[in-house]
Coordinates of C-alpha atoms and ligand atoms in Angstrom, one line a residue:
M1 CA 44.7 62.2 218.0
C2 CA 44.2 58.5 217.3
G3 CA 44.4 57.1 213.9
I4 CA 42.1 54.5 212.5
V5 CA 42.3 52.4 209.4
A6 CA 40.2 49.5 208.1
Y7 CA 40.3 47.3 205.0
L8 CA 37.9 45.2 203.1
G9 CA 39.1 43.7 199.8
K10 CA 40.8 40.7 198.3
K11 CA 44.2 41.0 199.8
A12 CA 45.4 40.0 203.3
A13 CA 44.2 42.8 205.5
Q14 CA 46.9 42.6 208.2
P15 CA 49.9 44.1 206.3
I16 CA 47.6 46.8 204.9
L17 CA 46.4 47.7 208.3
I18 CA 50.0 47.8 209.7
E19 CA 51.3 50.0 206.9
G20 CA 48.3 52.3 207.3
L21 CA 48.8 52.6 211.0
K22 CA 52.5 53.5 210.5
R23 CA 51.3 56.3 208.2
L24 CA 48.9 57.5 210.9
E25 CA 51.2 57.0 213.8
Y26 CA 51.8 60.8 214.1
R27 CA 48.2 61.0 215.3
G28 CA 49.0 59.1 218.5
Y29 CA 51.4 56.4 219.5
D30 CA 50.8 55.2 223.0
S31 CA 49.2 51.9 222.1
A32 CA 48.0 50.1 218.9
G33 CA 46.0 47.1 217.8
V34 CA 44.3 45.3 214.9
G35 CA 41.2 43.2 214.6
L36 CA 40.8 40.6 211.9
I37 CA 37.7 38.6 210.9
Q38 CA 38.8 35.0 210.9
G39 CA 36.3 32.2 210.1
G40 CA 33.3 33.7 211.9
D41 CA 35.4 35.1 214.8
I42 CA 37.2 38.3 215.5
K43 CA 40.8 38.0 216.3
I44 CA 42.2 41.0 218.2
I45 CA 45.9 41.7 218.7
K46 CA 46.8 44.8 220.7
S47 CA 49.4 46.2 222.9
S48 CA 50.6 49.3 224.7
G49 CA 53.6 51.1 223.0
R50 CA 54.3 51.8 219.4
I51 CA 53.2 50.0 216.3
S52 CA 56.6 48.3 216.1
V53 CA 55.7 46.5 219.4
L54 CA 52.4 45.4 217.9
E55 CA 54.1 44.2 214.7
E56 CA 56.3 41.8 216.7
M57 CA 53.3 40.2 218.2
L58 CA 51.7 39.4 214.8
D59 CA 51.7 36.0 213.1
E60 CA 52.4 35.7 209.4
P61 CA 49.5 37.3 207.5
N62 CA 46.7 35.0 206.3
S63 CA 45.7 35.6 202.7
G64 CA 42.1 34.7 203.6
D65 CA 41.7 37.4 206.3
V66 CA 40.5 40.2 203.9
L67 CA 38.6 42.3 206.5
G68 CA 40.1 44.1 209.4
I69 CA 40.3 47.3 211.5
G70 CA 43.3 48.9 213.1
H71 CA 44.0 51.8 215.5
T72 CA 46.9 53.8 216.9
R73 CA 46.0 55.6 220.1
W74 CA 46.5 58.9 222.0
A75 CA 44.9 58.2 225.3
T76 CA 42.0 60.2 226.5
H77 CA 39.9 57.9 228.7
G78 CA 42.0 55.4 230.5
E79 CA 45.8 54.9 230.7
P80 CA 47.6 53.6 227.6
N81 CA 47.7 49.9 228.5
T82 CA 46.7 46.9 226.5
A83 CA 43.2 46.6 227.9
N84 CA 42.5 50.2 226.8
A85 CA 44.0 49.8 223.4
H86 CA 41.7 49.5 220.4
P87 CA 40.0 47.6 218.8
H88 CA 37.3 47.1 221.5
L89 CA 35.1 44.0 221.4
D90 CA 31.6 44.0 222.7
Y91 CA 30.5 41.7 225.5
T92 CA 29.2 39.1 223.0
G93 CA 32.5 39.0 221.1
K94 CA 30.7 39.7 217.8
I95 CA 31.3 43.4 217.3
A96 CA 34.7 45.2 217.1
V97 CA 35.2 48.9 217.0
V98 CA 38.1 51.4 216.5
H99 CA 37.3 54.9 217.4
N100 CA 38.9 58.4 217.2
G101 CA 37.1 61.0 219.3
I102 CA 35.4 61.3 222.7
I103 CA 32.0 60.1 223.7
E104 CA 30.7 62.6 226.3
N105 CA 27.7 60.6 227.6
Y106 CA 29.7 57.4 228.0
N107 CA 29.1 57.2 231.7
T108 CA 25.3 57.3 231.3
L109 CA 25.4 54.8 228.5
K110 CA 27.8 52.6 230.5
T111 CA 25.5 52.6 233.6
W112 CA 22.6 51.6 231.4
L113 CA 24.5 48.9 229.6
I114 CA 25.7 47.4 232.9
S115 CA 22.1 47.3 234.1
K116 CA 21.5 45.1 231.0
D117 CA 24.3 42.8 232.0
C118 CA 26.8 44.0 229.5
K119 CA 30.4 43.4 230.8
F120 CA 33.2 46.0 230.4
K121 CA 36.9 45.2 230.3
S122 CA 38.4 48.6 229.8
D123 CA 38.2 52.2 231.1
T124 CA 37.5 53.6 227.6
D125 CA 34.6 55.5 226.2
T126 CA 35.0 53.4 223.0
E127 CA 34.0 50.1 224.7
V128 CA 30.6 51.7 225.3
I129 CA 30.1 52.1 221.5
A130 CA 31.0 48.4 221.0
N131 CA 28.7 47.2 223.8
L132 CA 25.8 49.5 222.6
I133 CA 26.1 48.2 219.1
G134 CA 26.4 44.6 220.4
Y135 CA 23.4 45.0 222.7
L136 CA 21.2 46.5 219.9
Y137 CA 22.4 43.8 217.5
S138 CA 21.5 41.0 219.9
N139 CA 18.2 42.5 221.1
T140 CA 16.2 43.7 218.2
E141 CA 13.0 42.1 219.2
G142 CA 10.2 44.5 220.0
K143 CA 11.9 47.4 218.3
D144 CA 11.6 48.8 214.8
S145 CA 13.4 45.8 213.5
P146 CA 15.5 46.1 210.3
S147 CA 13.6 46.8 207.1
D148 CA 14.1 44.9 203.9
G149 CA 17.6 45.1 202.5
Q150 CA 19.0 46.5 205.7
N151 CA 20.7 44.0 207.8
R152 CA 20.7 43.9 211.5
F153 CA 24.4 44.8 211.9
E154 CA 24.0 48.1 210.0
W155 CA 20.7 48.8 211.8
A156 CA 22.4 48.3 215.2
V157 CA 25.3 50.6 214.3
Q158 CA 23.0 53.3 213.0
H159 CA 20.8 53.2 216.1
A160 CA 23.8 53.2 218.4
L161 CA 25.2 56.3 216.7
N162 CA 22.0 58.1 217.4
E163 CA 22.5 57.6 221.2
L164 CA 26.1 59.0 221.2
V165 CA 26.9 62.5 222.3
G166 CA 30.4 63.6 221.4
T167 CA 32.7 63.0 218.5
Y168 CA 33.7 60.0 216.6
G169 CA 35.4 58.7 213.5
L170 CA 34.9 55.0 213.7
A171 CA 35.1 51.7 211.9
V172 CA 33.1 48.7 212.9
V173 CA 33.1 45.0 211.9
C174 CA 30.8 42.1 212.9
A175 CA 31.8 38.5 213.2
D176 CA 28.6 37.4 211.4
F177 CA 29.4 39.6 208.4
P178 CA 32.8 38.7 207.1
D179 CA 32.1 40.8 204.0
M180 CA 31.0 44.0 205.6
L181 CA 32.7 47.1 206.9
I182 CA 31.0 50.1 208.4
G183 CA 32.4 53.6 209.0
A184 CA 30.9 56.7 210.5
K185 CA 31.9 60.2 211.4
K186 CA 31.0 63.1 213.6
G187 CA 33.6 65.6 214.5
S188 CA 36.6 63.4 213.7
P189 CA 37.8 62.9 210.2
L190 CA 37.0 59.8 208.1
I191 CA 37.8 59.0 204.5
L192 CA 36.7 56.1 202.4
G193 CA 39.2 55.1 199.7
L194 CA 37.7 53.2 196.8
G195 CA 40.1 50.9 195.1
D196 CA 39.7 48.0 192.6
N197 CA 37.2 45.9 194.5
E198 CA 38.6 47.1 197.8
F199 CA 37.9 49.7 200.4
V200 CA 40.2 51.4 202.8
I201 CA 38.7 53.6 205.6
A202 CA 41.1 55.9 207.4
S203 CA 41.5 59.0 209.5
D204 CA 43.5 60.6 206.7
A205 CA 44.5 60.2 203.1
S206 CA 48.1 59.1 203.9
A207 CA 46.9 55.6 204.9
I208 CA 44.9 55.4 201.7
V209 CA 47.0 56.8 198.9
E210 CA 49.1 53.7 198.5
H211 CA 46.0 51.8 197.4
T212 CA 43.9 54.3 195.6
T213 CA 43.6 58.1 195.0
Q214 CA 39.8 57.9 194.7
A215 CA 38.1 58.8 197.9
I216 CA 34.9 59.9 199.6
Y217 CA 35.1 62.4 202.5
L218 CA 32.3 61.6 204.9
A219 CA 30.6 64.6 206.6
D220 CA 29.4 64.7 210.2
N221 CA 26.5 62.3 211.0
E222 CA 27.2 60.2 207.9
M223 CA 28.0 56.6 207.7
V224 CA 29.2 54.2 205.0
T225 CA 28.6 50.5 204.6
A226 CA 30.9 48.6 202.2
S227 CA 30.8 45.0 201.1
S228 CA 31.9 43.0 198.1
K229 CA 28.7 44.1 196.3
G230 CA 29.7 47.8 196.6
F231 CA 29.0 50.5 199.1
H232 CA 26.3 53.0 200.1
T233 CA 26.3 56.1 202.2
K234 CA 23.6 57.6 204.4
T235 CA 23.0 59.9 207.3
I236 CA 22.7 58.3 210.7
D237 CA 19.0 59.2 210.4
N238 CA 18.9 56.6 207.6
I239 CA 18.6 59.0 204.7
E240 CA 20.4 57.7 201.6
I241 CA 22.9 60.3 200.3
H242 CA 25.1 60.5 197.2
K243 CA 28.7 61.5 197.9
E244 CA 31.0 63.0 195.4
L245 CA 34.1 61.0 194.5
K246 CA 37.2 63.1 195.1
Q247 CA 40.8 62.8 194.0
I248 CA 43.4 62.5 196.7
E249 CA 45.8 65.2 195.7
F250 CA 49.2 64.2 197.0
S251 CA 51.5 61.4 195.9
L252 CA 53.0 58.6 198.0
D253 CA 56.3 60.4 197.5
A254 CA 55.1 63.3 199.6
I255 CA 54.7 61.1 202.6
E256 CA 58.0 59.2 202.3
L257 CA 61.1 60.2 204.2
N258 CA 63.1 60.3 200.9
G259 CA 66.4 59.8 202.7
F260 CA 65.9 62.2 205.5
S261 CA 66.3 60.9 209.1
H262 CA 63.1 62.5 210.3
Y263 CA 60.0 64.0 208.8
M264 CA 60.6 67.2 210.7
L265 CA 64.0 67.7 209.1
K266 CA 62.5 66.9 205.7
E267 CA 59.7 69.4 206.2
I268 CA 62.1 72.1 207.5
C269 CA 64.2 71.6 204.3
E270 CA 61.2 71.5 202.1
Q271 CA 60.2 75.1 203.1
P272 CA 61.6 76.8 200.0
K273 CA 59.6 74.4 197.7
A274 CA 56.6 74.5 200.0
L275 CA 56.5 78.3 200.0
K276 CA 56.8 78.4 196.2
M277 CA 53.8 76.1 196.0
C278 CA 51.9 78.3 198.5
L279 CA 52.7 81.5 196.7
G280 CA 52.6 80.0 193.2
G281 CA 50.1 81.7 190.9
R282 CA 48.9 84.0 193.7
L283 CA 51.5 86.8 193.3
D284 CA 50.7 89.0 190.3
L285 CA 53.9 90.8 190.0
R286 CA 52.9 92.5 186.7
D287 CA 49.8 94.2 188.1
G288 CA 51.0 94.4 191.7
R289 CA 48.0 92.4 193.0
I290 CA 47.5 89.2 194.9
V291 CA 45.0 86.6 193.6
L292 CA 43.4 84.3 196.3
G293 CA 40.8 82.4 194.3
G294 CA 39.2 80.7 197.3
I295 CA 38.1 84.0 198.8
G296 CA 37.5 85.9 195.6
K297 CA 33.8 86.4 196.1
Y298 CA 34.3 87.8 199.6
W299 CA 36.7 90.7 198.9
R300 CA 33.9 93.3 199.0
E301 CA 32.9 92.1 202.5
I302 CA 36.4 91.7 203.7
T303 CA 37.4 95.2 202.4
R304 CA 34.5 96.8 204.3
A305 CA 35.1 94.8 207.5
K306 CA 35.6 96.7 210.7
R307 CA 37.4 94.0 212.6
V308 CA 39.2 90.7 212.1
V309 CA 39.3 87.9 214.8
I310 CA 41.9 85.2 214.2
N311 CA 41.3 81.8 215.9
A312 CA 43.9 79.1 216.2
C313 CA 45.8 76.8 218.5
G314 CA 49.5 76.0 219.1
T315 CA 51.9 76.9 216.3
A316 CA 49.0 78.1 214.1
W317 CA 48.2 80.6 216.9
H318 CA 51.7 82.0 216.6
A319 CA 51.2 82.4 212.9
G320 CA 47.9 84.1 213.7
L321 CA 49.6 86.6 215.9
I322 CA 52.0 87.5 213.1
G323 CA 48.9 87.8 210.9
E324 CA 47.4 90.2 213.4
F325 CA 50.4 92.5 213.2
L326 CA 50.5 92.2 209.4
L327 CA 46.8 93.1 209.1
E328 CA 47.1 96.0 211.4
Q329 CA 50.3 97.3 209.8
L330 CA 49.5 96.8 206.1
A331 CA 45.7 96.8 206.0
R332 CA 45.1 99.1 209.0
I333 CA 42.3 96.9 210.3
N334 CA 41.6 96.2 213.9
T335 CA 42.6 92.6 214.5
E336 CA 42.8 90.3 217.5
T337 CA 44.2 86.8 217.7
E338 CA 42.4 84.4 220.0
Y339 CA 43.2 81.0 221.5
A340 CA 40.3 79.0 220.0
S341 CA 40.0 77.1 223.2
E342 CA 39.3 80.3 225.1
F343 CA 37.2 82.1 222.5
R344 CA 34.7 79.2 222.3
Y345 CA 33.9 79.3 226.0
R346 CA 33.7 83.1 226.4
N347 CA 30.8 85.2 225.3
P348 CA 32.7 86.9 222.5
V349 CA 31.3 90.1 221.0
I350 CA 30.9 89.7 217.2
E351 CA 29.4 92.8 215.7
D352 CA 28.4 93.3 212.1
G353 CA 31.4 93.6 209.9
T354 CA 33.5 91.1 211.8
I355 CA 35.5 88.6 209.8
V356 CA 36.8 85.5 211.7
I357 CA 39.8 83.7 210.3
A358 CA 40.6 80.1 211.5
V359 CA 44.2 79.1 211.0
S360 CA 44.9 75.3 211.1
Q361 CA 47.3 72.9 209.5
S362 CA 45.2 69.8 210.0
G363 CA 41.8 71.5 209.7
E364 CA 40.6 69.1 212.4
T365 CA 41.6 70.8 215.7
A366 CA 38.5 70.5 217.9
D367 CA 38.8 73.8 219.7
T368 CA 39.3 75.7 216.4
L369 CA 36.3 74.0 214.9
A370 CA 34.2 74.8 217.9
A371 CA 35.3 78.5 217.8
I372 CA 34.2 78.6 214.1
E373 CA 30.8 77.3 215.0
Q374 CA 30.5 79.8 217.8
A375 CA 31.5 82.7 215.4
R376 CA 29.1 81.5 212.7
E377 CA 26.2 81.2 215.1
R378 CA 26.8 84.9 215.9
G379 CA 26.7 85.9 212.3
A380 CA 30.4 86.3 211.4
T381 CA 31.8 85.4 208.0
V382 CA 34.4 82.8 208.6
L383 CA 37.5 82.3 206.5
G384 CA 39.9 79.3 206.8
I385 CA 43.6 79.1 206.3
V386 CA 44.1 75.4 206.2
N387 CA 46.5 72.9 204.8
V388 CA 44.5 69.6 204.6
V389 CA 42.2 69.8 201.7
G390 CA 38.6 68.7 202.5
S391 CA 39.3 68.8 206.2
S392 CA 36.5 69.7 208.7
I393 CA 37.6 73.3 209.1
A394 CA 38.0 73.7 205.3
R395 CA 34.4 72.5 204.9
S396 CA 32.9 74.4 207.8
T397 CA 34.2 77.9 206.8
D398 CA 32.5 80.2 204.3
A399 CA 35.6 80.4 202.1
G400 CA 39.3 80.1 202.5
V401 CA 42.9 79.8 201.3
Y402 CA 44.7 76.4 201.3
L403 CA 48.4 76.4 202.3
R404 CA 49.3 74.0 199.5
V405 CA 52.4 72.7 201.2
G406 CA 51.6 69.0 201.0
P407 CA 51.2 66.7 204.0
E408 CA 53.0 67.7 207.2
I409 CA 53.8 64.6 209.2
G410 CA 56.3 65.6 211.8
V411 CA 54.3 66.4 215.0
A412 CA 56.2 69.7 215.4
S413 CA 54.8 72.0 212.8
T414 CA 57.3 73.7 210.5
K415 CA 56.5 74.2 206.9
A416 CA 52.8 74.8 207.7
F417 CA 53.8 77.7 210.0
T418 CA 55.8 79.5 207.3
A419 CA 53.0 79.0 204.8
Q420 CA 50.4 80.2 207.3
V421 CA 52.4 83.4 207.7
A422 CA 52.8 83.7 203.9
V423 CA 49.0 83.4 203.4
L424 CA 48.3 85.9 206.1
A425 CA 50.9 88.2 204.5
M426 CA 49.2 87.9 201.1
L427 CA 45.8 88.6 202.7
A428 CA 47.2 91.7 204.5
I429 CA 48.9 93.1 201.4
E430 CA 45.9 92.6 199.2
L431 CA 43.5 93.9 201.8
G432 CA 45.8 96.8 202.3
R433 CA 45.9 97.5 198.6
R434 CA 42.1 97.6 198.5
R435 CA 42.0 99.9 201.5
H436 CA 44.8 102.4 201.8
L437 CA 48.2 100.9 201.0
S438 CA 49.7 102.6 197.9
N439 CA 50.0 100.5 194.8
E440 CA 53.7 101.1 195.0
S441 CA 54.0 99.7 198.5
A442 CA 51.8 96.7 197.6
R443 CA 54.1 95.9 194.7
F444 CA 57.1 96.3 196.9
Y445 CA 55.8 93.7 199.4
I446 CA 54.7 91.3 196.7
E447 CA 58.1 91.4 195.1
E448 CA 59.8 90.9 198.5
L449 CA 57.4 88.0 199.2
S450 CA 58.3 86.3 196.0
K451 CA 62.0 86.2 197.0
I452 CA 61.4 84.6 200.4
P453 CA 61.8 80.9 199.1
E454 CA 65.3 81.5 197.8
K455 CA 66.2 83.4 200.9
I456 CA 65.1 80.5 203.1
E457 CA 67.7 78.4 201.1
K458 CA 70.4 80.6 202.5
V459 CA 69.3 80.0 206.1
L460 CA 69.0 76.3 205.5
A461 CA 72.6 76.3 204.3
Q462 CA 73.7 77.1 207.9
S463 CA 72.3 73.9 209.4
E464 CA 75.7 72.5 210.3
D465 CA 76.7 75.7 212.1
I466 CA 73.4 75.7 214.0
K467 CA 74.0 72.1 214.9
K468 CA 77.3 73.2 216.6
I469 CA 75.4 75.8 218.5
A470 CA 73.0 73.0 219.6
E471 CA 75.9 70.9 220.7
A472 CA 77.3 73.7 222.8
T473 CA 74.0 74.5 224.5
C474 CA 71.6 71.6 224.5
Q475 CA 72.5 70.3 227.9
R476 CA 71.0 73.4 229.5
E477 CA 67.5 72.9 230.9
N478 CA 66.2 76.4 230.8
W479 CA 66.1 78.8 227.9
L480 CA 64.7 82.2 227.0
F481 CA 63.6 83.2 223.5
L482 CA 63.2 86.9 223.0
G483 CA 62.0 89.1 220.1
R484 CA 60.2 92.3 219.5
G485 CA 57.6 93.4 217.0
F486 CA 57.0 91.0 214.2
N487 CA 59.7 88.7 215.7
Y488 CA 58.0 88.5 219.1
P489 CA 55.6 85.6 217.9
V490 CA 58.7 84.0 216.4
A491 CA 60.3 83.9 219.9
L492 CA 57.1 82.2 221.1
E493 CA 57.3 79.7 218.3
G494 CA 61.1 79.1 218.8
A495 CA 60.4 78.3 222.5
L496 CA 57.5 76.0 221.6
K497 CA 59.6 74.1 219.1
L498 CA 62.4 73.5 221.7
K499 CA 59.9 72.5 224.4
E500 CA 57.9 70.0 222.3
I501 CA 60.7 68.0 220.9
S502 CA 63.7 68.5 223.2
Y503 CA 61.7 68.6 226.5
I504 CA 63.8 71.6 227.5
H505 CA 62.0 74.2 229.4
A506 CA 61.9 77.4 227.3
E507 CA 60.0 80.6 227.6
G508 CA 59.2 82.9 224.7
L509 CA 58.7 86.6 225.5
P510 CA 58.5 90.0 224.0
A511 CA 62.0 91.1 224.8
A512 CA 61.0 94.2 226.7
E513 CA 58.8 92.2 229.1
M514 CA 61.9 90.3 230.3
K515 CA 62.7 93.0 232.8
H516 CA 59.3 92.7 234.4
G517 CA 60.0 89.3 236.0
P518 CA 61.7 86.7 233.8
I519 CA 65.0 88.5 234.1
A520 CA 65.2 86.9 237.6
L521 CA 65.6 83.5 235.9
I522 CA 68.9 84.4 234.2
T523 CA 71.8 82.5 235.7
D524 CA 75.4 82.0 234.5
G525 CA 75.4 80.4 231.1
M526 CA 71.7 80.3 230.6
P527 CA 71.0 80.3 226.8
A528 CA 68.9 83.3 225.6
V529 CA 68.0 83.3 221.9
F530 CA 67.5 86.8 220.6
I531 CA 65.9 87.6 217.2
A532 CA 67.7 90.8 216.6
T533 CA 67.4 91.5 212.9
R534 CA 67.6 95.0 211.4
C535 CA 64.2 96.5 212.1
S536 CA 62.5 99.4 213.7
Q537 CA 63.3 98.1 217.2
Y538 CA 66.9 97.1 216.5
E539 CA 68.5 99.5 219.0
K540 CA 66.0 98.5 221.7
I541 CA 66.7 94.8 221.4
I542 CA 70.4 95.4 221.6
G543 CA 69.7 96.9 225.0
N544 CA 67.9 93.8 226.0
I545 CA 70.8 91.6 224.8
E546 CA 73.1 93.7 227.0
E547 CA 70.8 93.1 230.0
V548 CA 71.1 89.4 229.6
R549 CA 74.9 89.4 229.0
A550 CA 75.4 91.6 232.1
R551 CA 73.8 88.8 234.1
G552 CA 75.9 86.0 232.7
G553 CA 73.4 84.7 230.0
K554 CA 74.8 83.1 226.8
T555 CA 73.3 84.8 223.8
I556 CA 72.4 83.0 220.6
V557 CA 71.5 85.9 218.2
V558 CA 69.6 85.7 214.9
A559 CA 70.7 88.8 213.0
S560 CA 70.6 90.3 209.6
E561 CA 73.2 89.3 207.1
G562 CA 76.0 91.8 206.9
D563 CA 75.4 93.2 210.4
E564 CA 78.9 93.5 211.7
D565 CA 78.0 95.6 214.8
I566 CA 76.0 92.8 216.4
K567 CA 78.8 90.3 216.5
K568 CA 80.1 91.7 219.8
Y569 CA 76.8 90.9 221.5
A570 CA 76.5 87.3 220.3
D571 CA 78.1 84.3 221.9
H572 CA 76.6 82.4 218.9
L573 CA 75.5 84.1 215.7
I574 CA 73.1 83.0 213.0
T575 CA 72.3 85.3 210.1
V576 CA 69.3 85.6 207.8
P577 CA 69.0 87.7 204.6
Q578 CA 67.5 91.1 205.0
V579 CA 63.8 91.5 204.1
P580 CA 61.2 94.1 205.3
E581 CA 60.5 93.5 208.9
E582 CA 56.8 92.5 208.2
L583 CA 58.1 89.5 206.3
Q584 CA 61.0 88.6 208.5
P585 CA 59.2 85.8 210.5
M586 CA 59.3 83.5 207.5
L587 CA 63.1 83.7 207.7
T588 CA 63.9 84.1 211.4
V589 CA 61.9 81.1 212.4
I590 CA 64.0 78.7 210.3
P591 CA 67.1 78.7 212.5
L592 CA 65.0 78.2 215.5
Q593 CA 63.3 75.1 213.9
I594 CA 66.8 73.8 213.0
L595 CA 68.2 74.5 216.5
A596 CA 65.3 72.7 218.2
Y597 CA 65.7 69.8 215.8
H598 CA 69.4 69.3 216.5
A599 CA 68.9 69.8 220.2
A600 CA 66.3 67.0 220.3
V601 CA 68.4 64.6 218.2
L602 CA 71.4 65.3 220.4
R603 CA 69.3 64.6 223.5
G604 CA 68.3 61.3 222.0
H605 CA 64.6 62.0 221.5
D606 CA 62.2 60.7 218.9
V607 CA 61.8 64.0 217.0
D608 CA 58.8 63.0 214.9
K609 CA 56.8 61.5 217.8
P610 CA 57.5 63.6 220.9
R611 CA 56.1 62.3 224.2
N612 CA 52.5 63.0 225.1
L613 CA 51.8 65.0 221.9
A614 CA 49.7 64.3 218.8
K615 CA 49.7 66.2 215.6
S616 CA 46.0 66.6 215.3
V617 CA 44.2 67.4 218.5
T618 CA 40.6 66.4 217.9
V619 CA 39.6 66.5 221.5
E620 CA 38.9 69.6 223.7
Ligands
LIG1 C1 48.8 70.3 218.1 C2 50.1 70.1 217.3 C3 50.7 71.5 217.0 C4 49.7 72.4 216.3 C5 48.4 72.5 217.0 C6 47.3 73.1 216.2 O1 49.0 70.7 219.3 O2 51.0 69.3 218.1 O3 51.9 71.4 216.3 O4 50.2 73.6 216.1 O5 47.9 71.2 217.4 O6 47.0 72.3 215.1 P1 46.4 72.7 213.7 O7 46.3 71.4 212.9 O8 45.0 73.3 214.0 O9 47.3 73.7 213.1

């Protein structure tokens, strides 16, 4: 949801900004821009469209331009045109800002600034930040003017931040200070990379790792000022703080395409390895236990809990729903899965003994973060299941379990989903073992879980066959995805994958619900994807398949390997190895990811950057 990058060092800033923006493009891609400090001026180049469009507008890099800021946008305030693209200059032309987040009181501030003769050129909330800093910078007289050692620029930024209501990750430069870069954060992520006499500020580590693996993760209401003399961090209340230096934990290799045509395909294919990393060291096959170090101290509380509430959005919500079924089935604990965006605005009942679990790939989703705050205020212990290390959700929960699947760049989430389910399965098995699941059953599930990565390989091997199914069906504009029990959330996820990258209308449903309305949609040749693996509801779902076939629907059936009986019900058949039904979602979702991928490619869409979407939704 907008990516920002800024550079101060000894090298030409422009190519570093462009490379960084390309790494962050998954966060938003409707317009982009860079601002460079050039001989006491700020040169802004920006455009609507992708970064490739911006790149064509740029001159050869100037080795003397060593300070700059860049932005790739996902529009919130104002349409994605050039005027609304970042960076935004203030009315004096001295201050430039790139911003990720939303300023909620921008209208009030704008009215006030207009009354002070500040001119606006865009419809964005960000321009208010630039103008406010610019106004304070040019009008310090009569105020508590900067104290010794604190220059006017930094003072103005700090005072402006105190007026903002909302969220921001931002980078600011001033034409009068060609050697100074300021970053600040509240509610949107911001990282400072520390290289050899150089600084890179960015929304995430992928834009930094090429230059350095040493970083500082700013917390909310903190700002950093960097110059050739070094850097310092403080709160926006002007209290100096010491920040711990952290090691960025992934390599450049993890964020390269490595020969794949798309990140989504790479990430689908990475799932066996990703799940091995996720499960690695956590499955104690000898003692039949699961070791989740991050929540070790909380087991007593979790074991005694009366209720679990899972909060998440999008694909993570689907994983959460599977988690609900797993926790109920294996740990016999009352569990509900909530859309974080709904939970946060209700008046949820959180009694003693409620554990809240936030599930999020990015760890930055604004609604999930707000739901956590709500739950904490009401006294719940909050656990996180998060991929991005050091992200806001990881930091704002009491304890948690990292997915450990490496960066996920494709906007459509794939490997994070299977890992979220794997972590929830581990949690359910271990909690079950500590409550009333027999040691024998726990050991059985742990062994089965350990075999999932190699079984995913067998599903991936069918990619070419699934492509043929996509070729035969991808022209159809309406699809149904149907599953029961543990595979009902998989049906929801399969439909979401198809919608988000192929722009095909798809509806995911519990198969038995079809007859209560959606069955009216079935017309001749309409694709209906059934997840009909061998499980407790197998016979029932066969009945649902027949209902669709009787009305002319074309069935694409995901079935268990070796199931000969099901062939007669399937116009197209995909098989997955047999596993206990509680663990099936980690296998049955794979063909649906592959199907959506091929359908999108065949329809000519940009799979990694689907229209209107962004990977990390840091606005409400
Ligand atoms: C966005 C992404 C989805 C993702 C959802 C939740 O909508 O496009 O792929 O599932 O946010 O993101 P999170 O990072 O919290 O898992």
